[in-house]
Tab-separated table of C-alpha atoms in Angstrom:
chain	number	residue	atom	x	y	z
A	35	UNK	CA	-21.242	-12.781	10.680
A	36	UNK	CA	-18.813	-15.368	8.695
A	37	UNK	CA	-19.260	-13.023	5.452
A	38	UNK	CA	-18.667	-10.156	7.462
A	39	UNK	CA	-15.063	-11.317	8.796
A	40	UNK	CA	-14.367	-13.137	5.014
A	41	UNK	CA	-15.186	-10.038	3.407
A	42	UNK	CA	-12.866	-7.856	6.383
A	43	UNK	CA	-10.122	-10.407	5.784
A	44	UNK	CA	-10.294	-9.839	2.277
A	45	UNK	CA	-9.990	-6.575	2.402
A	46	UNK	CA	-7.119	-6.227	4.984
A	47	UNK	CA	-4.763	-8.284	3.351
A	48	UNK	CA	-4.813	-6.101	0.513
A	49	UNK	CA	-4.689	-2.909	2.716
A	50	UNK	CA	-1.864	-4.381	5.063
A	51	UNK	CA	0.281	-4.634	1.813
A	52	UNK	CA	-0.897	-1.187	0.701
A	53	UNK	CA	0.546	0.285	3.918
A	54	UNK	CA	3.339	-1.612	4.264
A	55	UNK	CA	4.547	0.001	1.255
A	56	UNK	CA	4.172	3.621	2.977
A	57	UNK	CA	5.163	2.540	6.379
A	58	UNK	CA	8.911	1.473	5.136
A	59	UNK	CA	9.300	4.370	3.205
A	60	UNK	CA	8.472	6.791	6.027
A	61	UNK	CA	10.481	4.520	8.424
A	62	UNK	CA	13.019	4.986	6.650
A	63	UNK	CA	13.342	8.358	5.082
A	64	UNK	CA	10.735	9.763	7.213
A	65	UNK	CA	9.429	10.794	4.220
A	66	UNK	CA	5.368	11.125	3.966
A	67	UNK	CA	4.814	9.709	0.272
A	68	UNK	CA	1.807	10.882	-0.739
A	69	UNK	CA	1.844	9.588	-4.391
A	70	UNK	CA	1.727	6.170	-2.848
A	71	UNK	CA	-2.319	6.049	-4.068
A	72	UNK	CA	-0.726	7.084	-7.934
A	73	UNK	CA	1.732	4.334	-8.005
A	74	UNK	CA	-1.310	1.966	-7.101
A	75	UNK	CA	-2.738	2.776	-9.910
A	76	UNK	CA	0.467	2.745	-12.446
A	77	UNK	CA	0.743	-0.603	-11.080
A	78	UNK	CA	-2.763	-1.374	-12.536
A	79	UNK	CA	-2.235	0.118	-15.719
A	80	UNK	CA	0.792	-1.797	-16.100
A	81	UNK	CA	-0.706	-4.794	-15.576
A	82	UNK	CA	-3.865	-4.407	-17.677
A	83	UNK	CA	-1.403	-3.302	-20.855
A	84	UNK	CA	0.877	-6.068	-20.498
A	85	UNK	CA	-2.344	-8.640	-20.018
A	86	UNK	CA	-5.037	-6.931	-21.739
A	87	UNK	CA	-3.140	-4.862	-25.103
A	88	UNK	CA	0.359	-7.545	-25.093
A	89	UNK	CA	-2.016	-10.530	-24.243
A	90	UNK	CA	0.935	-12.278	-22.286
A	91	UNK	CA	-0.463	-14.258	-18.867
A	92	UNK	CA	-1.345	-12.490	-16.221
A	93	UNK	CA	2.018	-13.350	-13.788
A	94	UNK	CA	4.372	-11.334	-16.584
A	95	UNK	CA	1.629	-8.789	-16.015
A	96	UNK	CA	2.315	-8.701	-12.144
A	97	UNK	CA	6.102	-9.136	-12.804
A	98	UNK	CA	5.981	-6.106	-14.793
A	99	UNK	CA	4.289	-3.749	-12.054
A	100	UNK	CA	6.757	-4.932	-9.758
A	101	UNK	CA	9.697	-4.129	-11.817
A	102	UNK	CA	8.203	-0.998	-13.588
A	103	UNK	CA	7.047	0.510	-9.986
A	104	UNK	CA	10.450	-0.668	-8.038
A	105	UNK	CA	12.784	1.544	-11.215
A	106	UNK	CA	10.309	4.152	-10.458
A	107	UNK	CA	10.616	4.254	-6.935
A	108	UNK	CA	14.238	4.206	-7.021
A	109	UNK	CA	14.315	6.810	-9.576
A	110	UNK	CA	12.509	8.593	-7.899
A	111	UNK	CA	14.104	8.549	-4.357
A	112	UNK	CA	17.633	8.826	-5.869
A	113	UNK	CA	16.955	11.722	-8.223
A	114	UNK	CA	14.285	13.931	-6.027
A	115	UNK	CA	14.066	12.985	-2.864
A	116	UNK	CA	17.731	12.428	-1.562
A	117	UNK	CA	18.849	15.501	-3.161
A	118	UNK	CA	15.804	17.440	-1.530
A	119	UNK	CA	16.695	15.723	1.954
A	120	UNK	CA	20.414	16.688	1.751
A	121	UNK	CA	19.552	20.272	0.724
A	122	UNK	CA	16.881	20.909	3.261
A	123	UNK	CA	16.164	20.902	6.721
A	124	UNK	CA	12.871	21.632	6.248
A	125	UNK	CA	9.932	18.675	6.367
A	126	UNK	CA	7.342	19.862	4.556
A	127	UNK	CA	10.025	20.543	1.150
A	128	UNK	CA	9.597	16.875	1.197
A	129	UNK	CA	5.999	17.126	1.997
A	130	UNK	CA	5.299	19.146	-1.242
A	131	UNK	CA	7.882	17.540	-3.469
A	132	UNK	CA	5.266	14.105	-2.566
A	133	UNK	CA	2.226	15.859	-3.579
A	134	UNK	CA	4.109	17.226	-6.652
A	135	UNK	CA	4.763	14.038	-7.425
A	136	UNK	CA	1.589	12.738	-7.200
A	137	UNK	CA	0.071	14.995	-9.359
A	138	UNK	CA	2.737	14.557	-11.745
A	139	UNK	CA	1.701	11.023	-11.889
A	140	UNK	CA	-1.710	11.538	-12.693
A	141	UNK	CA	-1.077	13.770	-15.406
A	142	UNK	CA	0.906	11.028	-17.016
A	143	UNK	CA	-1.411	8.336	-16.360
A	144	UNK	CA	-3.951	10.255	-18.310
A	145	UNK	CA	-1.823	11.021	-20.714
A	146	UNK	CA	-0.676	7.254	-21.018
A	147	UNK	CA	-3.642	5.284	-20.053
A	148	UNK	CA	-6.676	7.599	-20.584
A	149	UNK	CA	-9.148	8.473	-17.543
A	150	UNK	CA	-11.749	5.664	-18.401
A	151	UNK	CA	-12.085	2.837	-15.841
A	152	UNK	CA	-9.975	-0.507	-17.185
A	153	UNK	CA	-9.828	-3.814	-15.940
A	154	UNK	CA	-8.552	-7.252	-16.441
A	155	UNK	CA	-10.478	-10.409	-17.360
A	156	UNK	CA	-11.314	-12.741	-13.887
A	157	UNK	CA	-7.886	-15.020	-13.727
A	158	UNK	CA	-10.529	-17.953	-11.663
A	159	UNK	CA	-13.906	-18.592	-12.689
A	160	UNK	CA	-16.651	-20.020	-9.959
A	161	UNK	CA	-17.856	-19.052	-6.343
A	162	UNK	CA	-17.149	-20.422	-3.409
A	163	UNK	CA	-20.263	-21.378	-1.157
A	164	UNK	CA	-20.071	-22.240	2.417
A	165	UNK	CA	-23.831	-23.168	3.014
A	166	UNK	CA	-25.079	-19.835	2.616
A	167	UNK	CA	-23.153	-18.461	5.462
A	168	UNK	CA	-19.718	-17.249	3.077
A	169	UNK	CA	-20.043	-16.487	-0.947
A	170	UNK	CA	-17.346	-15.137	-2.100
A	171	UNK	CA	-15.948	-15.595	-5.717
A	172	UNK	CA	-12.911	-18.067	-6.640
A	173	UNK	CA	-10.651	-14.706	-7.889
A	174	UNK	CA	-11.085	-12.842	-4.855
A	175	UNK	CA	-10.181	-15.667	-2.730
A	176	UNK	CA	-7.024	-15.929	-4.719
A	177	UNK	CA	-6.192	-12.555	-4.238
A	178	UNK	CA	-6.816	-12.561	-0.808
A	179	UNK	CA	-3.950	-15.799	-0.261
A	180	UNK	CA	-1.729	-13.710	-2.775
A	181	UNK	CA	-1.458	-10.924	-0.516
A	182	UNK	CA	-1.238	-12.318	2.656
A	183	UNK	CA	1.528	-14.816	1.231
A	184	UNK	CA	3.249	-11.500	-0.181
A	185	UNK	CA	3.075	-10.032	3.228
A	186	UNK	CA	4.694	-13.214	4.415
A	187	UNK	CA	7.574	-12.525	1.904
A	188	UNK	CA	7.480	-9.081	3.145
A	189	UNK	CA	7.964	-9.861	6.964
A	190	UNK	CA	10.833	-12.835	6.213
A	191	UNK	CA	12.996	-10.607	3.706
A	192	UNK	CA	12.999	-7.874	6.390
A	193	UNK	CA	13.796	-10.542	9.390
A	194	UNK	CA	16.122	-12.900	7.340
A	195	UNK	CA	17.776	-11.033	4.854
A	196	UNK	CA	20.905	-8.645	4.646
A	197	UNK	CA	19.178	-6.081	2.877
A	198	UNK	CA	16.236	-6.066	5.278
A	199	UNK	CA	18.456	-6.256	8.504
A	200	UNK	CA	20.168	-3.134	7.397
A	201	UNK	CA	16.980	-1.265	6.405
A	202	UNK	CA	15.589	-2.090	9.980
A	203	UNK	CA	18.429	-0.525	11.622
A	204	UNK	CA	18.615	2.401	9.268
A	205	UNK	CA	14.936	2.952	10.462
A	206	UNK	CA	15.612	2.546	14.686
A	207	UNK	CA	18.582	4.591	14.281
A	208	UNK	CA	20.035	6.332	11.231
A	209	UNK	CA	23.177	7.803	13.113
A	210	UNK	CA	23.923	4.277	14.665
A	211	UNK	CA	23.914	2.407	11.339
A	212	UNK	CA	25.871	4.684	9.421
A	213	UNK	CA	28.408	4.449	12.240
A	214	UNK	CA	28.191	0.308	12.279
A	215	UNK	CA	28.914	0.844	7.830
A	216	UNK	CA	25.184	0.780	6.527
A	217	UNK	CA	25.373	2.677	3.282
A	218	UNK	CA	22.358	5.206	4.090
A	219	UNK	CA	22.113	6.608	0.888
A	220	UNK	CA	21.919	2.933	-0.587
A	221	UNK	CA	19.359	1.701	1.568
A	222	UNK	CA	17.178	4.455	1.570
A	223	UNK	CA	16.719	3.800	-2.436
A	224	UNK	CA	16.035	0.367	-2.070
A	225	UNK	CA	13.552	1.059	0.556
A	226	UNK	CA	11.881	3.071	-1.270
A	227	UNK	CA	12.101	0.962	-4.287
A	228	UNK	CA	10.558	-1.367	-2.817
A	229	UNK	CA	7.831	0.623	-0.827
A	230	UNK	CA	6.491	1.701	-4.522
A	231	UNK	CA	6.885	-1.992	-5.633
A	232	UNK	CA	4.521	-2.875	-2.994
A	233	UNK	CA	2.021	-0.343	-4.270
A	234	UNK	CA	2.380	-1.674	-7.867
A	235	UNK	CA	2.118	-5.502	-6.749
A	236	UNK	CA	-0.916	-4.483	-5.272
A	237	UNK	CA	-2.598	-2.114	-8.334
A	238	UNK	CA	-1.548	-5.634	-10.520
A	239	UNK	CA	-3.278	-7.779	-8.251
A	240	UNK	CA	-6.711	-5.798	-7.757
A	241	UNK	CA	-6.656	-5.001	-11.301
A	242	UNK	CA	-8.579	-8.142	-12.012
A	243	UNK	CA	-11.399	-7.287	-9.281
A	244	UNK	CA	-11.934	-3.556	-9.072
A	245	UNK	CA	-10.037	-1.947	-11.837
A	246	UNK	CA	-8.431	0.805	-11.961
A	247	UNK	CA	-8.877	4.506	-13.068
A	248	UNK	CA	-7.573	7.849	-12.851
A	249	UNK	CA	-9.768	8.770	-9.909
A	250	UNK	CA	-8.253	5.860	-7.647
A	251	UNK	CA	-5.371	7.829	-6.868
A	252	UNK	CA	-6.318	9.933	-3.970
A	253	UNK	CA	-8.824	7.712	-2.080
A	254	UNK	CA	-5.853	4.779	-2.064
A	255	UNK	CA	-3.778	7.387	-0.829
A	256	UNK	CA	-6.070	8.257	1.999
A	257	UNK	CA	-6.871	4.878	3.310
A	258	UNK	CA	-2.875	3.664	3.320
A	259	UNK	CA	-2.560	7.227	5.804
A	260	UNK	CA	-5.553	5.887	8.018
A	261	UNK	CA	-3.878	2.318	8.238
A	262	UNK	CA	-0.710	4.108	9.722
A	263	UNK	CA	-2.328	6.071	11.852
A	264	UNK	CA	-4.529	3.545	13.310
A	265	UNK	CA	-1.143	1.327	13.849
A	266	UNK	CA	1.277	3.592	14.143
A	267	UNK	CA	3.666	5.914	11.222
A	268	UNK	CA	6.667	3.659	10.876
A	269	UNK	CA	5.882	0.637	12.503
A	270	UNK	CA	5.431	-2.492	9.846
A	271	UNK	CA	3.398	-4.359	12.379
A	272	UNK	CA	1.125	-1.641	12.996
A	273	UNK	CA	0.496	-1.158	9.623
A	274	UNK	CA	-0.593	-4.740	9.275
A	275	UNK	CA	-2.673	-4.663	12.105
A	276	UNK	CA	-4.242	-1.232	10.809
A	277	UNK	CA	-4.562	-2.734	7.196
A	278	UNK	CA	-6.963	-5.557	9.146
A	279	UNK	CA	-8.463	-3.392	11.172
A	280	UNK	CA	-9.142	-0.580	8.706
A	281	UNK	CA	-10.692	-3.867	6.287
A	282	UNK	CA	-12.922	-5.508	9.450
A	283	UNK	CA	-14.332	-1.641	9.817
A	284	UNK	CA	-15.212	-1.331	6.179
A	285	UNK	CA	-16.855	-4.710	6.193
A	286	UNK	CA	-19.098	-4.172	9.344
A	287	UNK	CA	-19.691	-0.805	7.866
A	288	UNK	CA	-20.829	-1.740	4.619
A	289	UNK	CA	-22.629	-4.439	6.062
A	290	UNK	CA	-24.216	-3.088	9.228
A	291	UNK	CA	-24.350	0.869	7.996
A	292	UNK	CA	-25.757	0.014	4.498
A	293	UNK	CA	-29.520	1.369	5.254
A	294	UNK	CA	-28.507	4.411	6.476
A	295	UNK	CA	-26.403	5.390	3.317
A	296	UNK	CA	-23.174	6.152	1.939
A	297	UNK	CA	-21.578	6.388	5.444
A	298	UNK	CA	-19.156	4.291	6.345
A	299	UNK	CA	-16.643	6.563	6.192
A	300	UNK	CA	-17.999	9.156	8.345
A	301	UNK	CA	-18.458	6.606	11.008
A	302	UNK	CA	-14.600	5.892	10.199
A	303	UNK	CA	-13.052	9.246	10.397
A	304	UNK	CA	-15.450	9.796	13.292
A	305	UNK	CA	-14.242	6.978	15.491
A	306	UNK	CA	-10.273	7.472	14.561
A	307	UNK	CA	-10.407	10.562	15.136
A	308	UNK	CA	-12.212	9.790	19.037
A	309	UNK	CA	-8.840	7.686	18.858
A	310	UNK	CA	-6.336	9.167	17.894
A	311	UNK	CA	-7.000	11.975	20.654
A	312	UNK	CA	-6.733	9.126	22.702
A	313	UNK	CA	-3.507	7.548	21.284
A	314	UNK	CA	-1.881	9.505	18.996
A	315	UNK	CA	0.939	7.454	18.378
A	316	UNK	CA	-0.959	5.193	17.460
A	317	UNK	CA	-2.097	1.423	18.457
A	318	UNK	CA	1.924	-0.151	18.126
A	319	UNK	CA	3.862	3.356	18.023
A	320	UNK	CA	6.024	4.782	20.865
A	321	UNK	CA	4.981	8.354	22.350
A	322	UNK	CA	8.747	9.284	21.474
A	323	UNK	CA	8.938	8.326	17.911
């Protein structure tokens, strides 16, 4: 049982910041991003060719996924997205410009990085033993603090800060803030700048457990939609609490599920979709929006 909740805590962090990512963007633009998954994995690829092919330390590594993903993400918000938005009334232009995007994104990651699977030498050596009852390696534990300290950051900036005070009102009420002086236009970049840089902190940080490949893409993108949906679209709490919950499931799955096969993720679907018939706003979400 203590494995099972180390390894679901482990997980979740990671997924919480994963969806956090999405969550702000949609909260704010109401935009459903689904190259989030791609950016993941840019992230990644950054990292390992700034660690791996520059041989600099692995913090310029994550540095440089952050920076590289949150130019992207602004780039890519100012330049396709806000001029789509303006133009058209219509949700799913935005819908399709996403998935354009994301399979823009893997062409050039294959063009860039090749399709092979790539990874990044362990940053800790050792395991840590708890009499049997928790082994879990030195790195991952690391990771595991990293995130949930990130998500800390996260949850602070948006509380504390200018910037984040104004994107939280630009996401309860668009019309309100722009009549109060918040510079939509503005925000809406940086929120989406920093939604990617999220996804690229992330690819950077998992680089040196998993790796990353071409194929990673998609799946990421999948389980960040499942982590909203279980906590609500738009809601950053939710998406925490669906990043942990969405982690604990995986690790009873894997755990409990493992003799009957591959099917975790059948049981998954299975049960959110039982739920979300039941609550389809979601666990935090309001029935109105």
């Amino acid at each position: 049982m203590e494995q099972i909740i180390a390894n679901g805590l482990y997980l979740g962090a990671q997924y919480a910041l994963i969806a956090l990512g999405l969550t702000l963007i949609f909260s704010l633009m109401n935009v459903l991003n689904f190259a989030h998954g791609q950016m993941y994995v840019f992230g990644g690829f950054v990292t390992y060719t700034v660690v791996v092919q520059l041989g600099l330390p692995f913090v310029v590594g994550l540095f440089a996924s952050a920076l590289v993903l949150a130019i992207m993400g602004a780039a890519i918000e100012k330049f396709l997205f806000a001029p789509v938005i303006r133009r058209s009334k219509r949700d799913e232009s935005t819908m399709l410009l996403a998935a354009g995007i994301a399979f823009f994104l893997d062409a050039v990651i294959l063009l860039a990085f090749g399709e092979k699977q790539r990874g990044v030498p362990k940053i800790v050596n050792g395991v840590f033993n708890w009499d049997m009852r928790i082994i879990m390696p030195y790195d991952r534990i690391l990771i595991g603090v990293l995130a949930i300290l990130l998500i800390v950051v996260f949850i602070g900036f948006m509380n504390y800060s200018r910037t984040g005070r104004a994107m939280r009102a630009l996401a309860q009420d668009k019309m309100a803030a722009q009549l109060m002086g918040v510079n939509v236009a503005r925000y809406s970049m940086i929120g989406f700048a920093l939604g990617a840089m999220l996804a690229g902190l992330v690819g950077g940080l998992l680089v040196t457990i998993t790796g990353v490949n071409l194929g990673m893409g998609g799946p990421t993108s999948v389980k960040a939609f499942l982590m909203i949906m279980i906590g609500g679209a738009g809601v950053i709490s939710g998406a925490i609490a669906g990043g942990f919950i969405l982690g604990m499931m995986e690790s009873v799955g894997l755990t409990v599920l493992s003799a009957y096969g591959d099917i975790t993720y059948l049981v998954i679907f299975a049960t959110l979709m039982v739920f979300l018939a039941v609550r389809p706003q979601g666990l935090m979400g309001k029935p109105w929006g």
